[in-house]
């Protein structure tokens, strides 16, 4: 951290707060993106402190200076624990919680065989409420404090996740999944008009309420008619401050299917672009098998590509081109894609991103992996000024990691020469046991 910024923050602690809490531990925060600036973009303090007042971060700095600046603060000492921003999962399907790790199918069969039957159960609002609560508790156990999730076609599934998020104080992005083509099963279809009407009503009910953000959600072009894509494109045009999420170029078979359903489209992206569904607030999940024109357009508009590495290996989709896409300036977020993804853990997700990077000869540094799981995903969701980092004025969503949470990790960390060697074993081998505590809007969950 630059010294001037630290001085300003310390001054704020001295003058402004009366009820601050000081969290002591190792602290790691970002001054920029390690993809652009290397790991100089990261500030690490072996004995650091995070000052929190209410739901906000007041200051970040060395522990001794922070204690001296704020002698009346309540002190919570996390020992050797590493305080980092809460993880931000930029693409998930909370209704698939119950069928995660379903065996042996590739995308289209997997959807038909496992996913759609599971999503039909959400016609029952009580079921939706039960899964929504269980899902968010699992996320908090794994250190994820924000998620952008698909719901099902049932409006009550959206109410369920936002109500569960509200009860836990979490910043959550969610939207009603829209499907009106006969490629989706009966019982899991809406219409162009009802998708527009229900999405609009949910958006008006939830968007900007507390920490809720509504996301317009056409599942993917194979399960929508042109009329539905157009209706949702129009809705997005009327509410440009909302994000829009969908799937793009996940599997080769899927791309061939899209070509057969949309014969006049130039490519997969064009099925969205032609109907008002390409823009800076667009979140395109997977984005593996992209054509040059698609890459150009995504970069030109500043859309977000969401990398879902455990899903891409689990369903057998392919190897995301992290090196090429970040080099050309694409905005990339990181996500579990549960239940196509095989884990709720963003640590496991970082490990899978590393492994895919290796297969593509671009080994991601621990600082890049952590950035993707926090600031990178927050940037993809257009909230990097609020969450995904530890800095004065940001929302106090953070976690404490135990960097020696299992004997296997501990024996490796005993030989670590610096913070990156100490963190990387937890990224590669850690799970919810590494998450000592999770703090949402300043409160322990
Ligand atoms: N494409 C369309 N729907 C889905 C889904 O639920 N999961 C994944 N991984 N891909 C999809
Ligand atoms: Zn998905």
Short mmCIF file of C-alpha atoms and ligand atoms in Angstrom, two decimals:
data_model
loop_
_atom_site.label_atom_id
_atom_site.label_comp_id
_atom_site.label_asym_id
_atom_site.label_seq_id
_atom_site.Cartn_x
_atom_site.Cartn_y
_atom_site.Cartn_z
CA UNK A 1 0.00 0.00 0.00
CA UNK A 2 1.25 3.48 -0.78
CA UNK A 3 2.21 5.45 2.34
CA UNK A 4 -0.04 8.44 1.57
CA UNK A 5 -3.12 6.26 1.36
CA UNK A 6 -2.24 4.62 4.67
CA UNK A 7 -1.81 7.99 6.38
CA UNK A 8 -5.22 9.12 5.16
CA UNK A 9 -6.82 5.93 6.42
CA UNK A 10 -5.17 6.18 9.83
CA UNK A 11 -6.36 9.77 10.13
CA UNK A 12 -9.90 8.58 9.45
CA UNK A 13 -9.64 6.05 12.25
CA UNK A 14 -8.43 8.72 14.68
CA UNK A 15 -11.08 11.26 13.84
CA UNK A 16 -14.12 9.48 12.62
CA UNK A 17 -15.06 6.32 14.44
CA UNK A 18 -16.14 5.69 17.96
CA UNK A 19 -17.28 2.07 17.78
CA UNK A 20 -14.58 0.53 15.60
CA UNK A 21 -13.44 -3.05 15.83
CA UNK A 22 -9.84 -3.87 15.03
CA UNK A 23 -9.26 -7.29 13.48
CA UNK A 24 -5.63 -8.29 13.93
CA UNK A 25 -3.88 -10.87 11.77
CA UNK A 26 -2.00 -11.15 8.54
CA UNK A 27 -3.74 -8.89 6.03
CA UNK A 28 -3.72 -9.06 2.27
CA UNK A 29 -5.34 -6.47 0.00
CA UNK A 30 -5.04 -5.24 -3.58
CA UNK A 31 -3.75 -1.92 -4.91
CA UNK A 32 -4.38 -3.08 -8.48
CA UNK A 33 -4.69 -6.21 -10.58
CA UNK A 34 -1.84 -8.73 -10.42
CA UNK A 35 -2.64 -9.50 -14.07
CA UNK A 36 -1.55 -5.94 -14.94
CA UNK A 37 1.00 -5.15 -12.24
CA UNK A 38 2.28 -8.50 -10.98
CA UNK A 39 2.24 -9.20 -7.26
CA UNK A 40 3.46 -5.67 -6.51
CA UNK A 41 -0.25 -4.93 -6.81
CA UNK A 42 -0.80 -6.77 -3.53
CA UNK A 43 -0.23 -5.38 -0.05
CA UNK A 44 0.63 -7.95 2.62
CA UNK A 45 1.30 -7.18 6.26
CA UNK A 46 2.48 -10.01 8.52
CA UNK A 47 1.05 -8.23 11.57
CA UNK A 48 -1.73 -6.13 10.13
CA UNK A 49 -5.12 -4.82 11.15
CA UNK A 50 -8.48 -4.15 9.61
CA UNK A 51 -10.61 -1.48 11.28
CA UNK A 52 -14.33 -2.00 10.84
CA UNK A 53 -17.20 0.23 11.89
CA UNK A 54 -20.72 -1.03 11.35
CA UNK A 55 -20.87 -2.61 7.91
CA UNK A 56 -17.85 -0.72 6.47
CA UNK A 57 -14.09 -0.95 6.47
CA UNK A 58 -12.57 2.18 7.98
CA UNK A 59 -8.90 1.46 7.47
CA UNK A 60 -6.29 -1.15 6.76
CA UNK A 61 -2.73 -0.90 8.03
CA UNK A 62 0.07 -2.28 10.23
CA UNK A 63 -1.29 -3.48 13.59
CA UNK A 64 0.89 -1.34 15.85
CA UNK A 65 0.06 1.89 14.03
CA UNK A 66 -3.62 1.03 13.91
CA UNK A 67 -3.75 0.19 17.63
CA UNK A 68 -1.99 3.42 18.51
CA UNK A 69 -4.35 5.38 16.29
CA UNK A 70 -7.40 3.79 17.81
CA UNK A 71 -6.88 2.80 21.42
CA UNK A 72 -10.57 2.51 22.30
CA UNK A 73 -11.47 -0.01 19.60
CA UNK A 74 -12.58 -3.51 20.48
CA UNK A 75 -9.78 -5.87 19.40
CA UNK A 76 -10.29 -9.29 17.85
CA UNK A 77 -6.99 -11.09 17.40
CA UNK A 78 -7.00 -13.72 14.66
CA UNK A 79 -3.41 -14.71 15.42
CA UNK A 80 -1.61 -16.00 12.32
CA UNK A 81 -4.88 -16.11 10.38
CA UNK A 82 -4.83 -14.42 6.97
CA UNK A 83 -7.55 -11.79 6.56
CA UNK A 84 -8.64 -11.54 2.91
CA UNK A 85 -11.78 -10.29 1.15
CA UNK A 86 -14.74 -12.67 1.17
CA UNK A 87 -14.91 -14.75 -2.00
CA UNK A 88 -17.20 -13.62 -4.82
CA UNK A 89 -18.71 -16.43 -6.91
CA UNK A 90 -19.72 -14.87 -10.23
CA UNK A 91 -21.89 -17.70 -11.65
CA UNK A 92 -23.83 -20.43 -9.86
CA UNK A 93 -27.16 -22.24 -9.92
CA UNK A 94 -28.40 -22.47 -6.34
CA UNK A 95 -31.31 -24.78 -7.36
CA UNK A 96 -28.72 -27.39 -8.37
CA UNK A 97 -27.38 -27.68 -4.80
CA UNK A 98 -29.05 -31.04 -4.26
CA UNK A 99 -27.73 -32.69 -7.45
CA UNK A 100 -24.12 -31.50 -7.40
CA UNK A 101 -21.72 -34.32 -8.35
CA UNK A 102 -24.13 -36.22 -10.61
CA UNK A 103 -22.27 -38.81 -12.64
CA UNK A 104 -21.38 -39.40 -16.23
CA UNK A 105 -23.18 -36.94 -18.57
CA UNK A 106 -22.10 -34.13 -20.83
CA UNK A 107 -23.93 -30.81 -20.99
CA UNK A 108 -27.14 -31.48 -22.93
CA UNK A 109 -27.76 -34.94 -21.42
CA UNK A 110 -26.72 -33.64 -18.01
CA UNK A 111 -29.33 -30.86 -18.27
CA UNK A 112 -32.09 -33.24 -19.39
CA UNK A 113 -31.25 -36.11 -17.09
CA UNK A 114 -30.31 -34.43 -13.82
CA UNK A 115 -30.80 -30.67 -13.90
CA UNK A 116 -34.28 -30.06 -15.28
CA UNK A 117 -35.96 -32.68 -13.03
CA UNK A 118 -34.22 -31.10 -10.01
CA UNK A 119 -35.28 -27.59 -11.04
CA UNK A 120 -38.92 -28.74 -11.39
CA UNK A 121 -39.01 -29.32 -7.65
CA UNK A 122 -38.82 -25.54 -7.22
CA UNK A 123 -42.48 -25.23 -8.20
CA UNK A 124 -42.89 -25.72 -4.44
CA UNK A 125 -41.91 -22.43 -2.72
CA UNK A 126 -41.20 -24.25 0.56
CA UNK A 127 -38.62 -26.40 -1.24
CA UNK A 128 -37.07 -23.27 -2.78
CA UNK A 129 -36.80 -21.62 0.65
CA UNK A 130 -35.20 -24.70 2.21
CA UNK A 131 -32.57 -25.03 -0.53
CA UNK A 132 -31.85 -21.29 -0.67
CA UNK A 133 -31.05 -21.18 3.06
CA UNK A 134 -28.97 -24.36 2.95
CA UNK A 135 -27.08 -23.10 -0.10
CA UNK A 136 -26.13 -19.73 1.40
CA UNK A 137 -25.03 -21.38 4.64
CA UNK A 138 -22.77 -23.68 2.61
CA UNK A 139 -21.32 -20.65 0.83
CA UNK A 140 -20.59 -18.86 4.11
CA UNK A 141 -18.91 -22.01 5.48
CA UNK A 142 -16.69 -21.95 2.39
CA UNK A 143 -15.85 -18.24 2.72
CA UNK A 144 -18.06 -16.98 -0.10
CA UNK A 145 -19.81 -13.79 0.90
CA UNK A 146 -21.35 -12.83 -2.48
CA UNK A 147 -22.76 -14.87 -5.33
CA UNK A 148 -24.43 -14.28 -8.67
CA UNK A 149 -26.91 -17.12 -9.08
CA UNK A 150 -29.49 -18.39 -11.51
CA UNK A 151 -32.82 -19.37 -9.99
CA UNK A 152 -35.47 -21.51 -11.76
CA UNK A 153 -38.33 -20.36 -13.95
CA UNK A 154 -40.47 -20.03 -10.80
CA UNK A 155 -40.64 -16.46 -9.44
CA UNK A 156 -40.82 -17.82 -5.88
CA UNK A 157 -37.32 -19.26 -6.35
CA UNK A 158 -36.07 -15.68 -6.74
CA UNK A 159 -37.92 -14.48 -3.64
CA UNK A 160 -36.45 -17.43 -1.73
CA UNK A 161 -32.81 -16.62 -2.46
CA UNK A 162 -33.16 -12.86 -1.89
CA UNK A 163 -35.02 -13.45 1.39
CA UNK A 164 -32.34 -15.91 2.53
CA UNK A 165 -29.62 -13.41 1.52
CA UNK A 166 -31.37 -10.60 3.36
CA UNK A 167 -31.56 -12.72 6.52
CA UNK A 168 -27.78 -13.25 6.33
CA UNK A 169 -26.91 -9.70 5.24
CA UNK A 170 -25.29 -10.94 2.01
CA UNK A 171 -24.80 -9.05 -1.25
CA UNK A 172 -26.48 -11.41 -3.73
CA UNK A 173 -27.20 -11.17 -7.45
CA UNK A 174 -29.98 -13.38 -8.81
CA UNK A 175 -32.61 -13.67 -11.49
CA UNK A 176 -35.49 -15.80 -12.72
CA UNK A 177 -34.19 -18.27 -15.31
CA UNK A 178 -36.20 -17.86 -18.50
CA UNK A 179 -36.94 -20.74 -20.93
CA UNK A 180 -39.84 -20.80 -23.39
CA UNK A 181 -38.69 -23.18 -26.15
CA UNK A 182 -39.87 -26.77 -26.38
CA UNK A 183 -36.24 -27.82 -25.92
CA UNK A 184 -36.97 -27.33 -22.21
CA UNK A 185 -39.41 -29.80 -20.64
CA UNK A 186 -43.04 -29.04 -20.08
CA UNK A 187 -43.42 -27.84 -16.52
CA UNK A 188 -40.21 -25.85 -16.83
CA UNK A 189 -41.29 -23.41 -19.50
CA UNK A 190 -42.57 -19.85 -19.37
CA UNK A 191 -43.45 -17.69 -22.40
CA UNK A 192 -41.89 -14.59 -23.91
CA UNK A 193 -44.56 -12.43 -22.29
CA UNK A 194 -44.60 -14.11 -18.87
CA UNK A 195 -40.78 -14.10 -18.74
CA UNK A 196 -40.84 -10.36 -19.40
CA UNK A 197 -43.66 -9.69 -16.92
CA UNK A 198 -42.31 -11.89 -14.12
CA UNK A 199 -38.73 -10.65 -14.55
CA UNK A 200 -39.93 -7.04 -14.50
CA UNK A 201 -42.04 -7.57 -11.38
CA UNK A 202 -39.15 -9.32 -9.57
CA UNK A 203 -36.72 -6.61 -10.69
CA UNK A 204 -39.04 -3.92 -9.34
CA UNK A 205 -39.47 -5.84 -6.08
CA UNK A 206 -35.82 -6.64 -5.41
CA UNK A 207 -33.30 -4.63 -7.43
CA UNK A 208 -31.46 -2.23 -5.11
CA UNK A 209 -33.38 -3.39 -2.04
CA UNK A 210 -30.73 -3.69 0.68
CA UNK A 211 -27.88 -5.67 -0.89
CA UNK A 212 -30.00 -7.39 -3.57
CA UNK A 213 -29.32 -6.97 -7.29
CA UNK A 214 -31.69 -8.39 -9.89
CA UNK A 215 -30.05 -10.01 -12.93
CA UNK A 216 -31.99 -10.55 -16.17
CA UNK A 217 -31.50 -14.26 -16.90
CA UNK A 218 -32.20 -15.95 -20.24
CA UNK A 219 -30.73 -19.43 -19.51
CA UNK A 220 -29.10 -19.80 -22.96
CA UNK A 221 -30.26 -19.38 -26.52
CA UNK A 222 -31.15 -23.10 -27.07
CA UNK A 223 -33.96 -22.87 -24.50
CA UNK A 224 -35.37 -19.49 -25.58
CA UNK A 225 -37.33 -18.48 -28.65
CA UNK A 226 -36.36 -15.39 -30.59
CA UNK A 227 -39.45 -13.73 -29.12
CA UNK A 228 -38.22 -14.38 -25.58
CA UNK A 229 -34.68 -13.17 -26.30
CA UNK A 230 -36.17 -10.01 -27.79
CA UNK A 231 -38.48 -9.46 -24.81
CA UNK A 232 -35.60 -9.83 -22.35
CA UNK A 233 -33.38 -7.63 -24.51
CA UNK A 234 -36.10 -4.98 -24.36
CA UNK A 235 -36.36 -5.35 -20.57
CA UNK A 236 -32.59 -4.90 -20.26
CA UNK A 237 -32.83 -1.81 -22.46
CA UNK A 238 -35.42 -0.40 -20.05
CA UNK A 239 -33.23 -1.25 -17.01
CA UNK A 240 -29.63 -0.80 -18.16
CA UNK A 241 -28.37 -0.63 -14.57
CA UNK A 242 -29.21 -4.34 -14.17
CA UNK A 243 -26.77 -7.05 -15.12
CA UNK A 244 -27.77 -9.76 -17.59
CA UNK A 245 -26.44 -13.33 -17.29
CA UNK A 246 -26.46 -16.24 -19.70
CA UNK A 247 -24.29 -19.09 -21.05
CA UNK A 248 -22.02 -18.88 -24.07
CA UNK A 249 -19.95 -21.43 -26.04
CA UNK A 250 -19.60 -24.02 -23.30
CA UNK A 251 -19.45 -27.25 -25.33
CA UNK A 252 -18.80 -28.02 -28.99
CA UNK A 253 -22.07 -30.02 -29.31
CA UNK A 254 -23.99 -27.12 -27.80
CA UNK A 255 -22.52 -24.69 -30.35
CA UNK A 256 -23.59 -26.98 -33.21
CA UNK A 257 -27.08 -27.11 -31.67
CA UNK A 258 -27.22 -23.31 -31.49
CA UNK A 259 -26.23 -23.13 -35.18
CA UNK A 260 -29.07 -25.49 -36.10
CA UNK A 261 -31.62 -23.52 -34.06
CA UNK A 262 -30.43 -20.09 -35.27
CA UNK A 263 -29.26 -20.71 -38.87
CA UNK A 264 -28.91 -17.04 -39.75
CA UNK A 265 -26.79 -16.13 -36.69
CA UNK A 266 -23.15 -15.33 -37.43
CA UNK A 267 -22.06 -17.26 -34.34
CA UNK A 268 -23.33 -18.13 -30.84
CA UNK A 269 -22.79 -14.61 -29.48
CA UNK A 270 -24.84 -13.22 -32.35
CA UNK A 271 -27.94 -15.02 -31.01
CA UNK A 272 -27.68 -12.61 -28.05
CA UNK A 273 -26.28 -9.61 -29.88
CA UNK A 274 -29.09 -9.59 -32.47
CA UNK A 275 -31.70 -9.36 -29.69
CA UNK A 276 -30.28 -6.67 -27.42
CA UNK A 277 -28.48 -9.10 -25.10
CA UNK A 278 -24.88 -7.99 -25.59
CA UNK A 279 -23.53 -5.20 -23.43
CA UNK A 280 -21.12 -4.08 -20.73
CA UNK A 281 -23.42 -5.45 -18.03
CA UNK A 282 -23.53 -8.86 -19.70
CA UNK A 283 -22.12 -11.88 -17.85
CA UNK A 284 -21.30 -14.72 -20.24
CA UNK A 285 -20.71 -18.02 -18.43
CA UNK A 286 -18.02 -20.42 -19.72
CA UNK A 287 -17.02 -18.65 -23.00
CA UNK A 288 -14.61 -21.44 -23.89
CA UNK A 289 -14.87 -22.06 -27.64
CA UNK A 290 -15.02 -18.46 -28.88
CA UNK A 291 -14.63 -17.35 -32.49
CA UNK A 292 -12.38 -14.33 -33.22
CA UNK A 293 -15.44 -12.16 -33.97
CA UNK A 294 -17.00 -13.10 -30.64
CA UNK A 295 -13.81 -12.23 -28.76
CA UNK A 296 -13.60 -8.88 -30.54
CA UNK A 297 -17.19 -7.95 -29.77
CA UNK A 298 -17.02 -9.07 -26.13
CA UNK A 299 -13.90 -6.96 -25.63
CA UNK A 300 -15.29 -3.95 -27.51
CA UNK A 301 -18.42 -3.76 -25.36
CA UNK A 302 -16.56 -4.57 -22.12
CA UNK A 303 -18.66 -7.64 -21.30
CA UNK A 304 -17.64 -10.04 -18.54
CA UNK A 305 -16.53 -13.61 -19.23
CA UNK A 306 -17.05 -15.95 -16.31
CA UNK A 307 -14.59 -18.81 -15.95
CA UNK A 308 -16.13 -21.92 -14.36
CA UNK A 309 -13.17 -24.31 -14.13
CA UNK A 310 -14.53 -27.16 -12.00
CA UNK A 311 -17.63 -27.29 -14.19
CA UNK A 312 -15.61 -27.18 -17.39
CA UNK A 313 -13.67 -30.25 -16.35
CA UNK A 314 -16.56 -32.03 -14.61
CA UNK A 315 -18.98 -31.80 -17.56
CA UNK A 316 -16.09 -32.17 -20.01
CA UNK A 317 -16.52 -28.78 -21.69
CA UNK A 318 -12.98 -27.61 -22.47
CA UNK A 319 -10.08 -25.41 -21.41
CA UNK A 320 -10.78 -21.68 -20.93
CA UNK A 321 -8.08 -19.51 -22.51
CA UNK A 322 -7.21 -17.40 -19.46
CA UNK A 323 -3.82 -16.32 -20.82
CA UNK A 324 -5.08 -15.17 -24.21
CA UNK A 325 -8.28 -13.59 -22.94
CA UNK A 326 -6.66 -11.57 -20.15
CA UNK A 327 -3.81 -10.51 -22.45
CA UNK A 328 -6.29 -9.09 -24.92
CA UNK A 329 -8.00 -7.12 -22.15
CA UNK A 330 -11.16 -9.15 -21.55
CA UNK A 331 -12.89 -8.80 -18.18
CA UNK A 332 -12.84 -12.19 -16.46
CA UNK A 333 -14.58 -13.39 -13.29
CA UNK A 334 -14.30 -16.73 -11.51
CA UNK A 335 -17.15 -19.01 -10.49
CA UNK A 336 -18.15 -22.42 -9.19
CA UNK A 337 -21.13 -22.96 -11.54
CA UNK A 338 -22.63 -25.34 -8.96
CA UNK A 339 -24.06 -27.95 -9.61
CA UNK A 340 -22.30 -28.33 -13.01
CA UNK A 341 -19.29 -27.32 -10.99
CA UNK A 342 -18.24 -29.98 -8.53
CA UNK A 343 -17.60 -27.80 -5.47
CA UNK A 344 -19.04 -24.93 -3.45
CA UNK A 345 -15.51 -23.85 -2.61
CA UNK A 346 -13.79 -20.95 -4.32
CA UNK A 347 -10.49 -22.40 -3.04
CA UNK A 348 -11.17 -25.59 -5.02
CA UNK A 349 -12.27 -23.38 -7.93
CA UNK A 350 -8.96 -21.48 -7.84
CA UNK A 351 -7.13 -24.82 -7.83
CA UNK A 352 -9.04 -25.95 -10.92
CA UNK A 353 -8.31 -22.61 -12.62
CA UNK A 354 -4.62 -23.21 -11.88
CA UNK A 355 -4.77 -26.74 -13.33
CA UNK A 356 -6.50 -25.57 -16.50
CA UNK A 357 -3.96 -22.76 -16.75
CA UNK A 358 -1.19 -25.35 -16.60
CA UNK A 359 -2.82 -27.37 -19.38
CA UNK A 360 -2.77 -24.16 -21.45
CA UNK A 361 0.80 -23.27 -20.44
CA UNK A 362 -0.27 -20.27 -18.36
CA UNK A 363 0.37 -21.10 -14.68
CA UNK A 364 -1.61 -18.57 -12.67
CA UNK A 365 0.19 -17.03 -9.69
CA UNK A 366 -1.43 -17.29 -6.25
CA UNK A 367 -1.99 -13.51 -6.32
CA UNK A 368 -3.84 -13.82 -9.65
CA UNK A 369 -5.97 -16.69 -8.35
CA UNK A 370 -6.93 -14.83 -5.19
CA UNK A 371 -7.62 -11.66 -7.18
CA UNK A 372 -9.90 -13.55 -9.58
CA UNK A 373 -11.88 -15.02 -6.67
CA UNK A 374 -12.37 -11.58 -5.04
CA UNK A 375 -11.70 -8.29 -6.91
CA UNK A 376 -11.82 -9.91 -10.36
CA UNK A 377 -15.26 -11.39 -9.83
CA UNK A 378 -16.42 -8.19 -8.14
CA UNK A 379 -15.22 -6.23 -11.19
CA UNK A 380 -17.05 -8.64 -13.50
CA UNK A 381 -20.20 -7.91 -11.46
CA UNK A 382 -19.51 -4.13 -11.52
CA UNK A 383 -19.21 -3.88 -7.73
CA UNK A 384 -15.43 -3.79 -7.29
CA UNK A 385 -15.77 -0.41 -5.56
CA UNK A 386 -17.89 -2.08 -2.84
CA UNK A 387 -16.74 -5.68 -2.33
CA UNK A 388 -13.81 -7.96 -3.16
CA UNK A 389 -11.08 -5.90 -1.50
CA UNK A 390 -10.05 -4.59 1.90
CA UNK A 391 -9.88 -0.81 1.70
CA UNK A 392 -11.35 2.18 3.47
CA UNK A 393 -14.99 2.73 2.57
CA UNK A 394 -15.62 -0.76 1.23
CA UNK A 395 -18.24 -3.09 2.63
CA UNK A 396 -16.84 -5.23 5.44
CA UNK A 397 -17.13 -8.67 3.81
CA UNK A 398 -14.02 -10.61 4.72
CA UNK A 399 -12.79 -13.99 5.86
CA UNK A 400 -9.98 -15.34 7.98
CA UNK A 401 -7.99 -18.20 6.47
CA UNK A 402 -5.98 -20.75 8.44
CA UNK A 403 -2.95 -21.39 6.24
CA UNK A 404 -2.18 -24.66 8.08
CA UNK A 405 -5.69 -26.15 8.22
CA UNK A 406 -4.71 -29.78 7.67
CA UNK A 407 -1.53 -31.74 8.49
CA UNK A 408 -0.75 -32.04 4.76
CA UNK A 409 -0.99 -28.29 4.22
CA UNK A 410 0.79 -27.47 7.50
CA UNK A 411 3.88 -29.54 6.67
CA UNK A 412 4.16 -27.80 3.29
CA UNK A 413 3.69 -24.33 4.75
CA UNK A 414 6.44 -25.00 7.27
CA UNK A 415 8.86 -24.68 4.33
CA UNK A 416 7.29 -21.58 2.79
CA UNK A 417 9.63 -18.68 2.06
CA UNK A 418 7.04 -15.95 1.54
CA UNK A 419 3.31 -15.28 1.70
CA UNK A 420 2.71 -16.74 -1.76
CA UNK A 421 4.36 -20.02 -0.90
CA UNK A 422 2.36 -19.99 2.32
CA UNK A 423 -0.97 -19.32 0.55
CA UNK A 424 -0.62 -21.55 -2.50
CA UNK A 425 -0.94 -24.90 -0.62
CA UNK A 426 -4.27 -23.69 0.85
CA UNK A 427 -5.44 -22.70 -2.64
CA UNK A 428 -4.47 -26.10 -4.03
CA UNK A 429 -5.40 -28.36 -1.12
CA UNK A 430 -7.69 -26.30 1.12
CA UNK A 431 -11.43 -26.54 1.69
CA UNK A 432 -13.94 -25.19 4.21
CA UNK A 433 -11.63 -26.28 7.05
CA UNK A 434 -9.29 -23.47 5.96
CA UNK A 435 -12.00 -20.85 6.54
CA UNK A 436 -11.75 -19.98 10.24
CA UNK A 437 -14.43 -17.30 10.16
CA UNK A 438 -16.60 -15.42 7.67
CA UNK A 439 -17.68 -11.82 8.26
CA UNK A 440 -20.55 -10.28 6.29
CA UNK A 441 -21.13 -6.54 6.49
CA UNK A 442 -18.96 -6.45 9.60
CA UNK A 443 -20.79 -9.27 11.42
CA UNK A 444 -19.55 -12.78 12.06
CA UNK A 445 -21.63 -15.46 10.34
N1 LIG B 1 -26.11 -24.18 -19.97
C1 LIG B 1 -27.43 -23.97 -19.82
N2 LIG B 1 -27.84 -24.23 -18.58
C2 LIG B 1 -26.76 -24.64 -17.89
C3 LIG B 1 -26.55 -25.05 -16.55
O1 LIG B 1 -27.45 -25.12 -15.72
N3 LIG B 1 -25.27 -25.39 -16.23
C4 LIG B 1 -24.25 -25.32 -17.13
N4 LIG B 1 -23.03 -25.67 -16.75
N5 LIG B 1 -24.44 -24.96 -18.39
C5 LIG B 1 -25.67 -24.61 -18.78
ZN1 LIG B 2 -24.27 -22.06 -15.47
#
